[in-house]
Amino acid sequence: SLYLMSFISFPYIARVFGVEKLGLVNFVDNVVNYFLLFATMGINVLGVREIAAAKEDTVERNRVFSAILGINIIFTIATLVVYYIIIATLPQLAPYRALLYIGAAKIIATVFLVEWFFTGLEEFRFITLRSIAIKLLYVVAVFTLIDDKSDYKLYFTLSVASVIINALVNIVYARKFVKINRQALFSMRYLKEYVTLGIYSIMTSMYITFNVMYLGLSSDNTQVGYYTTAFKLYIIMLGVFSAFTSVTMPRISAMLAEGQHDNFTQIVAKSFDGIIKFILPLIICGVILAPQIIFVISGEGFEGAILPMRIIFPAALAVGIAQVLAVQVLIPLKRDKVLLTASIIGASASLIINILLVPHLQSVGSAIVTLAAESIVTLTYIIYTLRKKVVKLPFATIGKNALYAIPPAIVCLICSYTIKNPFICVATAVVVGGGIWIASNFKTLREYLH
């Protein structure tokens, strides 16, 4: 629902703001999100894992929740101090200060968002209903209130307000499941894991969030608009299997805590097959139809996003494999050092490539950074997994599912060359190509549903 709502509102916003204003808002949001990483550190991974392991024990659940929340509060306060100092003193951020001050509310609200708590409890019905309701209100507000380029500040404020409302609803509903244990609140019980997983998150952001910051500081808002448009489409695609791996992580953590290693292996194998089956045709068809998709989503003036999109999309295969290995295997097994090592390698590569390419290639350079860094991180996970024989890797699955992706790819090629109208071209490719893919995978899809 989160990605679907963004998909509904993004074409409208792109047409109202144009590439320059859209790039400005995305640049500010990414600066806020980068500081948010230092506030939340490893909470989204640590919180889910520890709450999942303790969810049947009410007393322990209260202790875990309180200890992790307490660390989050301390890191958030420290981050806000640094945040205000930097935006008040750094000249490059002077044009964005008004929006950045509004963005501080997002950092504060995220403390009380406690999404990790509900994910650990597997309260996915609540998460889904709340997300849909608040996102619907957000989309209605955007279509009602935003109608001119000058409304970009209001648009950013609405985005921050949606986080605040989510946090208020969550913290009130959390009282049904947990109570604050004052002794555990600032106990620093999970400080080491919080910092370790936090460094992993920050290093990972070097080739995600930091890319936009560096691009904005070394070029202009137009180039940021091109890159973030391509990246948003990529993120929407990733959202499908990111949601899946996030949902299964607490279940796998609970299985390992109970010694159910056979079930763990089966879920991981099915995850590999399912993600690769879905992602390969999306990548291939996305690359083929990039010009038409960019026009449908953003309208005229975003042609500079086509090449970045074609470069970024293949990274989804690397991310799909990495998601399973990291979220479903290494995190539940508490191999945090492996995650940290891989993220440092990826961040180092990202920084070097950013410095070498982005000042010259701009948005295209940022797209290359994303592809290279994601591939390097995934390769690091694969090497470790093969050496330690943690799980069996799905090399045969990739080849088999690549064959199933060929017919939809042919349909997309035919549509791209024969149908001039971008809307009809994309719609035809989705219906015909998607129909062929569903028919060829019908038996397997039916097994997944059961």
Short mmCIF file of C-alpha atoms in Angstrom, two decimals:
data_model
loop_
_atom_site.label_atom_id
_atom_site.label_comp_id
_atom_site.label_asym_id
_atom_site.label_seq_id
_atom_site.Cartn_x
_atom_site.Cartn_y
_atom_site.Cartn_z
CA SER A 1 0.00 0.00 0.00
CA LEU A 2 2.86 2.39 0.79
CA TYR A 3 4.37 2.03 -2.66
CA LEU A 4 1.01 1.95 -4.42
CA MET A 5 -0.02 5.25 -2.84
CA SER A 6 3.30 6.79 -3.88
CA PHE A 7 2.72 5.45 -7.38
CA ILE A 8 -0.69 7.15 -7.46
CA SER A 9 0.50 10.56 -6.22
CA PHE A 10 3.94 10.72 -7.87
CA PRO A 11 2.77 11.31 -11.49
CA TYR A 12 0.65 14.25 -10.30
CA ILE A 13 3.42 15.75 -8.17
CA ALA A 14 6.00 15.33 -10.96
CA ARG A 15 3.77 17.21 -13.40
CA VAL A 16 2.91 20.00 -10.93
CA PHE A 17 6.44 20.63 -9.64
CA GLY A 18 8.58 19.74 -12.65
CA VAL A 19 12.00 18.17 -12.37
CA GLU A 20 13.73 21.09 -10.56
CA LYS A 21 11.28 21.50 -7.63
CA LEU A 22 10.84 17.74 -7.35
CA GLY A 23 14.61 17.40 -7.08
CA LEU A 24 14.71 20.10 -4.38
CA VAL A 25 12.12 18.35 -2.19
CA ASN A 26 13.76 14.96 -2.67
CA PHE A 27 17.16 16.41 -1.78
CA VAL A 28 15.83 17.83 1.51
CA ASP A 29 14.00 14.60 2.34
CA ASN A 30 17.16 12.59 1.77
CA VAL A 31 19.19 14.92 4.02
CA VAL A 32 16.60 14.39 6.78
CA ASN A 33 16.60 10.62 6.17
CA TYR A 34 20.39 10.52 6.35
CA PHE A 35 20.37 12.10 9.82
CA LEU A 36 17.49 9.82 10.73
CA LEU A 37 19.82 6.88 10.18
CA PHE A 38 22.05 8.14 13.01
CA ALA A 39 19.03 8.49 15.28
CA THR A 40 17.51 5.07 14.59
CA MET A 41 20.82 3.23 13.95
CA GLY A 42 20.02 -0.51 13.95
CA ILE A 43 16.61 -0.31 15.60
CA ASN A 44 14.59 -1.63 12.65
CA VAL A 45 16.64 -4.82 12.54
CA LEU A 46 17.48 -5.24 16.23
CA GLY A 47 13.96 -4.38 17.42
CA VAL A 48 12.22 -6.86 15.12
CA ARG A 49 14.64 -9.66 15.96
CA GLU A 50 14.54 -9.22 19.74
CA ILE A 51 10.79 -8.59 20.02
CA ALA A 52 10.11 -11.67 17.84
CA ALA A 53 12.21 -13.81 20.19
CA ALA A 54 10.52 -12.43 23.34
CA LYS A 55 6.94 -11.93 22.16
CA GLU A 56 5.50 -14.87 24.16
CA ASP A 57 7.02 -13.61 27.45
CA THR A 58 5.21 -10.44 28.60
CA VAL A 59 7.79 -9.43 31.21
CA GLU A 60 10.74 -9.91 28.85
CA ARG A 61 8.85 -8.16 26.05
CA ASN A 62 8.41 -5.09 28.29
CA ARG A 63 12.13 -5.11 29.11
CA VAL A 64 13.20 -5.47 25.49
CA PHE A 65 10.84 -2.75 24.27
CA SER A 66 11.90 -0.32 27.00
CA ALA A 67 15.64 -0.93 26.54
CA ILE A 68 15.53 -0.44 22.77
CA LEU A 69 13.23 2.59 23.00
CA GLY A 70 15.55 4.17 25.59
CA ILE A 71 18.61 3.82 23.36
CA ASN A 72 16.64 5.27 20.45
CA ILE A 73 15.67 8.34 22.52
CA ILE A 74 19.30 9.02 23.51
CA PHE A 75 20.60 8.69 19.94
CA THR A 76 17.77 10.85 18.60
CA ILE A 77 18.56 13.71 21.01
CA ALA A 78 22.27 13.56 20.09
CA THR A 79 21.42 13.47 16.38
CA LEU A 80 19.10 16.49 16.63
CA VAL A 81 21.85 18.57 18.27
CA VAL A 82 24.27 17.77 15.43
CA TYR A 83 21.49 18.25 12.84
CA TYR A 84 20.66 21.79 13.99
CA ILE A 85 24.34 22.78 14.19
CA ILE A 86 25.05 21.56 10.65
CA ILE A 87 22.02 23.10 8.94
CA ALA A 88 22.63 26.39 10.74
CA THR A 89 26.31 26.61 9.80
CA LEU A 90 26.80 24.82 6.46
CA PRO A 91 26.46 27.40 3.63
CA GLN A 92 25.43 24.80 1.02
CA LEU A 93 22.30 24.05 3.06
CA ALA A 94 21.26 27.69 3.50
CA PRO A 95 18.67 27.62 0.65
CA TYR A 96 16.98 24.59 2.23
CA ARG A 97 16.92 25.64 5.91
CA ALA A 98 13.18 26.32 6.14
CA LEU A 99 12.37 22.81 4.90
CA LEU A 100 15.12 21.22 6.97
CA TYR A 101 13.70 22.74 10.16
CA ILE A 102 10.32 21.22 9.27
CA GLY A 103 12.10 17.91 8.64
CA ALA A 104 13.34 17.85 12.24
CA ALA A 105 9.79 16.92 13.28
CA LYS A 106 10.14 13.73 11.23
CA ILE A 107 13.25 12.75 13.20
CA ILE A 108 11.47 13.36 16.52
CA ALA A 109 8.29 11.52 15.46
CA THR A 110 10.21 8.45 14.33
CA VAL A 111 11.14 7.71 17.98
CA PHE A 112 7.48 6.96 18.65
CA LEU A 113 6.80 5.22 15.35
CA VAL A 114 7.92 1.86 16.88
CA GLU A 115 7.16 0.02 13.64
CA TRP A 116 9.83 -2.51 14.63
CA PHE A 117 7.72 -3.47 17.66
CA PHE A 118 4.60 -4.33 15.63
CA THR A 119 6.66 -6.14 12.99
CA GLY A 120 8.30 -8.25 15.69
CA LEU A 121 4.86 -9.15 17.05
CA GLU A 122 3.70 -9.92 13.48
CA GLU A 123 0.82 -7.45 13.86
CA PHE A 124 0.66 -7.05 10.11
CA ARG A 125 -3.09 -6.54 9.94
CA PHE A 126 -2.80 -3.43 12.11
CA ILE A 127 0.24 -2.18 10.16
CA THR A 128 -1.61 -2.63 6.86
CA LEU A 129 -4.93 -1.04 7.87
CA ARG A 130 -3.20 1.91 9.55
CA SER A 131 -0.85 2.45 6.60
CA ILE A 132 -3.67 2.38 4.05
CA ALA A 133 -5.87 4.76 6.06
CA ILE A 134 -3.15 7.36 6.66
CA LYS A 135 -1.73 7.10 3.15
CA LEU A 136 -5.19 7.59 1.68
CA LEU A 137 -5.58 10.77 3.73
CA TYR A 138 -2.15 11.88 2.54
CA VAL A 139 -2.98 11.25 -1.13
CA VAL A 140 -6.32 13.10 -0.81
CA ALA A 141 -4.53 16.03 0.84
CA VAL A 142 -1.93 16.13 -1.94
CA PHE A 143 -4.53 16.18 -4.72
CA THR A 144 -6.65 18.72 -2.84
CA LEU A 145 -4.02 21.16 -1.60
CA ILE A 146 -1.12 20.95 -4.07
CA ASP A 147 -1.73 22.63 -7.43
CA ASP A 148 1.26 24.91 -8.09
CA LYS A 149 5.07 24.85 -8.02
CA SER A 150 5.05 27.23 -5.07
CA ASP A 151 3.33 24.55 -2.94
CA TYR A 152 6.51 22.48 -2.56
CA LYS A 153 6.90 23.50 1.12
CA LEU A 154 3.33 22.43 1.86
CA TYR A 155 3.95 19.14 0.05
CA PHE A 156 7.00 18.42 2.21
CA THR A 157 5.04 19.40 5.33
CA LEU A 158 2.30 16.91 4.41
CA SER A 159 4.91 14.17 4.05
CA VAL A 160 6.29 14.95 7.52
CA ALA A 161 2.75 15.16 8.95
CA SER A 162 1.97 11.63 7.71
CA VAL A 163 4.93 10.32 9.75
CA ILE A 164 3.74 12.22 12.85
CA ILE A 165 0.21 10.82 12.56
CA ASN A 166 1.58 7.29 12.10
CA ALA A 167 3.70 7.73 15.23
CA LEU A 168 0.76 8.98 17.33
CA VAL A 169 -1.46 6.08 16.28
CA ASN A 170 1.31 3.54 16.87
CA ILE A 171 2.40 4.69 20.31
CA VAL A 172 -1.22 4.75 21.54
CA TYR A 173 -1.97 1.27 20.13
CA ALA A 174 1.32 -0.14 21.51
CA ARG A 175 -0.01 0.33 25.05
CA LYS A 176 -2.29 -2.66 24.37
CA PHE A 177 0.76 -4.96 24.13
CA VAL A 178 3.52 -3.46 26.23
CA LYS A 179 4.29 -1.33 29.28
CA ILE A 180 7.38 0.74 29.93
CA ASN A 181 9.84 -0.88 32.34
CA ARG A 182 11.55 2.13 33.91
CA GLN A 183 14.54 0.15 35.11
CA ALA A 184 15.23 -1.14 31.58
CA LEU A 185 14.46 2.15 29.79
CA PHE A 186 18.03 3.47 29.68
CA SER A 187 19.87 0.26 30.57
CA MET A 188 22.06 0.20 27.42
CA ARG A 189 21.40 -3.55 27.30
CA TYR A 190 21.49 -3.62 23.51
CA LEU A 191 24.00 -0.83 22.93
CA LYS A 192 26.60 -3.00 21.17
CA GLU A 193 24.08 -4.58 18.75
CA TYR A 194 22.36 -1.21 18.23
CA VAL A 195 25.63 0.42 17.21
CA THR A 196 26.85 -2.53 15.11
CA LEU A 197 23.62 -2.79 13.14
CA GLY A 198 23.45 1.01 13.03
CA ILE A 199 26.85 1.26 11.36
CA TYR A 200 25.60 -1.36 8.90
CA SER A 201 22.54 0.82 8.14
CA ILE A 202 24.63 3.98 7.79
CA MET A 203 27.17 2.29 5.53
CA THR A 204 24.35 0.88 3.42
CA SER A 205 22.91 4.38 3.07
CA MET A 206 26.17 5.53 1.47
CA TYR A 207 24.91 4.03 -1.78
CA ILE A 208 21.23 4.86 -1.21
CA THR A 209 20.51 8.07 0.73
CA PHE A 210 24.01 9.59 0.53
CA ASN A 211 23.93 9.31 -3.27
CA VAL A 212 21.21 11.95 -3.47
CA MET A 213 22.96 14.25 -0.99
CA TYR A 214 26.25 14.06 -2.89
CA LEU A 215 24.54 14.49 -6.25
CA GLY A 216 22.66 17.57 -4.99
CA LEU A 217 25.81 19.16 -3.57
CA SER A 218 27.93 18.44 -6.67
CA SER A 219 25.36 19.27 -9.40
CA ASP A 220 21.85 20.80 -9.22
CA ASN A 221 18.24 20.02 -8.35
CA THR A 222 17.42 19.03 -11.95
CA GLN A 223 19.94 16.18 -11.88
CA VAL A 224 18.59 15.14 -8.47
CA GLY A 225 15.12 15.10 -10.04
CA TYR A 226 16.28 12.77 -12.83
CA TYR A 227 17.99 10.37 -10.45
CA THR A 228 15.26 10.32 -7.80
CA THR A 229 12.60 9.71 -10.45
CA ALA A 230 14.47 6.66 -11.73
CA PHE A 231 15.25 5.57 -8.18
CA LYS A 232 11.62 5.92 -7.04
CA LEU A 233 10.48 3.50 -9.74
CA TYR A 234 13.24 1.12 -8.69
CA ILE A 235 12.19 1.41 -5.02
CA ILE A 236 8.56 0.70 -5.92
CA MET A 237 9.71 -2.49 -7.63
CA LEU A 238 11.86 -3.45 -4.64
CA GLY A 239 8.96 -2.78 -2.30
CA VAL A 240 7.21 -5.99 -3.31
CA PHE A 241 9.90 -8.35 -2.08
CA SER A 242 11.27 -6.03 0.64
CA ALA A 243 7.85 -6.33 2.29
CA PHE A 244 8.01 -10.11 1.91
CA THR A 245 11.46 -10.51 3.50
CA SER A 246 10.53 -8.09 6.30
CA VAL A 247 7.39 -10.08 7.07
CA THR A 248 9.23 -13.41 7.22
CA MET A 249 12.15 -12.18 9.34
CA PRO A 250 10.33 -12.26 12.72
CA ARG A 251 8.90 -15.70 11.90
CA ILE A 252 12.36 -17.04 11.02
CA SER A 253 13.85 -15.49 14.19
CA ALA A 254 11.20 -17.27 16.25
CA MET A 255 11.85 -20.57 14.39
CA LEU A 256 15.58 -20.41 15.09
CA ALA A 257 14.91 -19.58 18.74
CA GLU A 258 12.79 -22.75 18.89
CA GLY A 259 15.35 -24.88 16.98
CA GLN A 260 13.20 -25.39 13.83
CA HIS A 261 16.15 -25.46 11.38
CA ASP A 262 14.40 -27.57 8.73
CA ASN A 263 11.53 -25.07 8.42
CA PHE A 264 14.09 -22.27 8.26
CA THR A 265 15.83 -23.92 5.29
CA GLN A 266 12.56 -24.51 3.44
CA ILE A 267 11.39 -20.89 3.81
CA VAL A 268 14.75 -19.54 2.61
CA ALA A 269 14.71 -21.81 -0.47
CA LYS A 270 11.16 -20.79 -1.36
CA SER A 271 12.06 -17.12 -0.84
CA PHE A 272 14.95 -17.33 -3.30
CA ASP A 273 12.77 -18.96 -5.94
CA GLY A 274 9.85 -16.57 -5.48
CA ILE A 275 11.87 -13.35 -5.50
CA ILE A 276 13.95 -14.30 -8.54
CA LYS A 277 10.79 -15.46 -10.36
CA PHE A 278 9.15 -12.06 -9.84
CA ILE A 279 12.15 -9.78 -10.23
CA LEU A 280 13.71 -10.98 -13.50
CA PRO A 281 10.77 -10.12 -15.83
CA LEU A 282 10.28 -6.79 -14.03
CA ILE A 283 13.93 -5.86 -14.58
CA ILE A 284 14.02 -6.87 -18.25
CA CYS A 285 10.70 -5.25 -19.14
CA GLY A 286 11.55 -2.13 -17.11
CA VAL A 287 14.79 -1.66 -19.04
CA ILE A 288 13.06 -2.16 -22.40
CA LEU A 289 10.13 0.16 -21.66
CA ALA A 290 12.07 2.79 -19.69
CA PRO A 291 11.21 5.73 -22.06
CA GLN A 292 7.50 4.92 -22.02
CA ILE A 293 7.36 4.30 -18.26
CA ILE A 294 9.19 7.55 -17.47
CA PHE A 295 6.72 9.49 -19.66
CA VAL A 296 3.68 7.79 -18.11
CA ILE A 297 4.91 8.40 -14.56
CA SER A 298 6.47 11.86 -14.88
CA GLY A 299 5.40 13.46 -18.15
CA GLU A 300 7.58 15.63 -20.38
CA GLY A 301 10.87 17.08 -19.16
CA PHE A 302 12.07 13.92 -17.39
CA GLU A 303 13.83 12.32 -20.37
CA GLY A 304 17.10 12.58 -18.43
CA ALA A 305 15.78 9.86 -16.07
CA ILE A 306 15.63 7.17 -18.79
CA LEU A 307 19.31 6.17 -18.81
CA PRO A 308 19.64 6.24 -14.98
CA MET A 309 16.56 3.98 -14.79
CA ARG A 310 18.07 1.49 -17.24
CA ILE A 311 21.30 1.41 -15.22
CA ILE A 312 19.63 1.11 -11.81
CA PHE A 313 17.01 -1.57 -12.59
CA PRO A 314 19.43 -4.54 -12.93
CA ALA A 315 20.58 -3.82 -9.36
CA ALA A 316 17.21 -5.20 -8.23
CA LEU A 317 18.41 -8.78 -8.84
CA ALA A 318 21.43 -8.20 -6.58
CA VAL A 319 19.21 -6.58 -3.95
CA GLY A 320 16.69 -9.44 -4.12
CA ILE A 321 19.37 -12.03 -3.38
CA ALA A 322 20.92 -9.76 -0.72
CA GLN A 323 17.54 -9.25 0.96
CA VAL A 324 17.07 -12.97 1.46
CA LEU A 325 20.65 -13.55 2.62
CA ALA A 326 20.70 -10.55 4.98
CA VAL A 327 17.14 -10.30 6.33
CA GLN A 328 16.13 -13.97 6.31
CA VAL A 329 19.47 -15.67 6.99
CA LEU A 330 22.26 -13.56 8.48
CA ILE A 331 20.18 -11.32 10.78
CA PRO A 332 18.14 -14.15 12.38
CA LEU A 333 21.40 -16.11 12.80
CA LYS A 334 22.93 -12.99 14.44
CA ARG A 335 25.80 -12.77 11.95
CA ASP A 336 25.87 -8.99 12.45
CA LYS A 337 29.60 -8.70 11.76
CA VAL A 338 29.11 -10.09 8.25
CA LEU A 339 26.47 -7.43 7.54
CA LEU A 340 28.80 -4.76 8.89
CA THR A 341 31.74 -5.95 6.79
CA ALA A 342 29.67 -6.09 3.60
CA SER A 343 28.21 -2.64 4.23
CA ILE A 344 31.67 -1.11 4.82
CA ILE A 345 32.95 -2.64 1.57
CA GLY A 346 29.88 -1.37 -0.32
CA ALA A 347 30.11 2.09 1.25
CA SER A 348 33.81 2.39 0.44
CA ALA A 349 33.18 1.44 -3.18
CA SER A 350 30.24 3.86 -3.29
CA LEU A 351 32.30 6.76 -1.96
CA ILE A 352 35.14 6.17 -4.43
CA ILE A 353 32.81 5.84 -7.44
CA ASN A 354 30.80 8.89 -6.31
CA ILE A 355 33.95 11.04 -6.22
CA LEU A 356 35.21 9.72 -9.56
CA LEU A 357 32.00 9.72 -11.60
CA VAL A 358 29.22 11.91 -10.19
CA PRO A 359 30.86 15.35 -10.77
CA HIS A 360 31.22 14.42 -14.45
CA LEU A 361 28.28 12.10 -15.20
CA GLN A 362 25.85 13.55 -12.63
CA SER A 363 22.60 11.51 -12.38
CA VAL A 364 24.02 8.76 -14.62
CA GLY A 365 27.05 8.54 -12.31
CA SER A 366 24.75 8.15 -9.28
CA ALA A 367 22.92 5.32 -11.04
CA ILE A 368 26.25 3.56 -11.70
CA VAL A 369 27.13 3.97 -8.01
CA THR A 370 23.88 2.24 -6.99
CA LEU A 371 24.38 -0.69 -9.37
CA ALA A 372 28.04 -1.19 -8.48
CA ALA A 373 27.59 -0.89 -4.70
CA GLU A 374 24.56 -3.20 -4.51
CA SER A 375 26.38 -5.80 -6.64
CA ILE A 376 29.52 -5.64 -4.46
CA VAL A 377 27.53 -6.06 -1.22
CA THR A 378 25.61 -9.04 -2.63
CA LEU A 379 28.84 -10.63 -3.84
CA THR A 380 30.26 -10.30 -0.31
CA TYR A 381 27.21 -12.10 1.13
CA ILE A 382 27.48 -14.83 -1.50
CA ILE A 383 31.19 -15.43 -0.82
CA TYR A 384 30.54 -15.73 2.93
CA THR A 385 27.56 -18.03 2.41
CA LEU A 386 29.52 -20.34 0.11
CA ARG A 387 32.53 -20.45 2.41
CA LYS A 388 30.51 -21.17 5.57
CA LYS A 389 27.85 -23.29 3.79
CA VAL A 390 25.10 -21.43 5.64
CA VAL A 391 22.39 -22.11 3.04
CA LYS A 392 22.25 -23.47 -0.49
CA LEU A 393 22.37 -20.71 -3.11
CA PRO A 394 19.85 -20.74 -5.99
CA PHE A 395 22.09 -20.64 -9.08
CA ALA A 396 19.88 -23.12 -10.96
CA THR A 397 16.78 -21.10 -10.00
CA ILE A 398 18.15 -17.99 -11.71
CA GLY A 399 18.66 -19.82 -15.01
CA LYS A 400 15.25 -21.52 -14.92
CA ASN A 401 13.37 -18.31 -14.14
CA ALA A 402 15.32 -16.39 -16.79
CA LEU A 403 13.69 -18.64 -19.39
CA TYR A 404 10.21 -17.78 -18.05
CA ALA A 405 11.08 -14.07 -18.43
CA ILE A 406 11.82 -14.34 -22.17
CA PRO A 407 8.18 -14.32 -23.47
CA PRO A 408 7.18 -11.16 -21.51
CA ALA A 409 10.42 -9.52 -22.69
CA ILE A 410 9.53 -10.26 -26.33
CA VAL A 411 6.06 -8.75 -25.79
CA CYS A 412 7.64 -5.59 -24.30
CA LEU A 413 10.04 -5.28 -27.25
CA ILE A 414 7.21 -5.60 -29.77
CA CYS A 415 5.10 -3.04 -27.90
CA SER A 416 7.99 -0.56 -27.63
CA TYR A 417 8.57 -0.61 -31.40
CA THR A 418 5.00 -0.83 -32.67
CA ILE A 419 2.86 1.23 -30.25
CA LYS A 420 3.59 4.96 -30.29
CA ASN A 421 1.30 6.06 -27.47
CA PRO A 422 3.27 5.52 -24.19
CA PHE A 423 0.14 4.86 -22.10
CA ILE A 424 -1.25 2.23 -24.49
CA CYS A 425 2.23 0.73 -24.93
CA VAL A 426 2.79 0.21 -21.19
CA ALA A 427 -0.79 -0.98 -20.58
CA THR A 428 -0.61 -3.51 -23.43
CA ALA A 429 2.78 -4.81 -22.28
CA VAL A 430 1.52 -5.22 -18.71
CA VAL A 431 -1.69 -7.03 -19.70
CA VAL A 432 -0.30 -9.29 -22.45
CA GLY A 433 3.20 -9.84 -21.06
CA GLY A 434 1.92 -10.23 -17.51
CA GLY A 435 -0.79 -12.64 -18.67
CA ILE A 436 1.76 -14.84 -20.46
CA TRP A 437 4.04 -14.83 -17.40
CA ILE A 438 1.17 -15.75 -15.03
CA ALA A 439 0.06 -18.57 -17.35
CA SER A 440 3.59 -20.02 -17.58
CA ASN A 441 4.04 -19.84 -13.80
CA PHE A 442 0.46 -20.68 -12.81
CA LYS A 443 1.25 -23.95 -11.06
CA THR A 444 4.04 -22.46 -8.94
CA LEU A 445 2.01 -19.33 -8.11
CA ARG A 446 -0.88 -21.49 -6.94
CA GLU A 447 1.50 -23.38 -4.61
CA TYR A 448 2.73 -20.07 -3.14
CA LEU A 449 -0.85 -18.97 -2.43
CA HIS A 450 -1.48 -22.19 -0.54
#
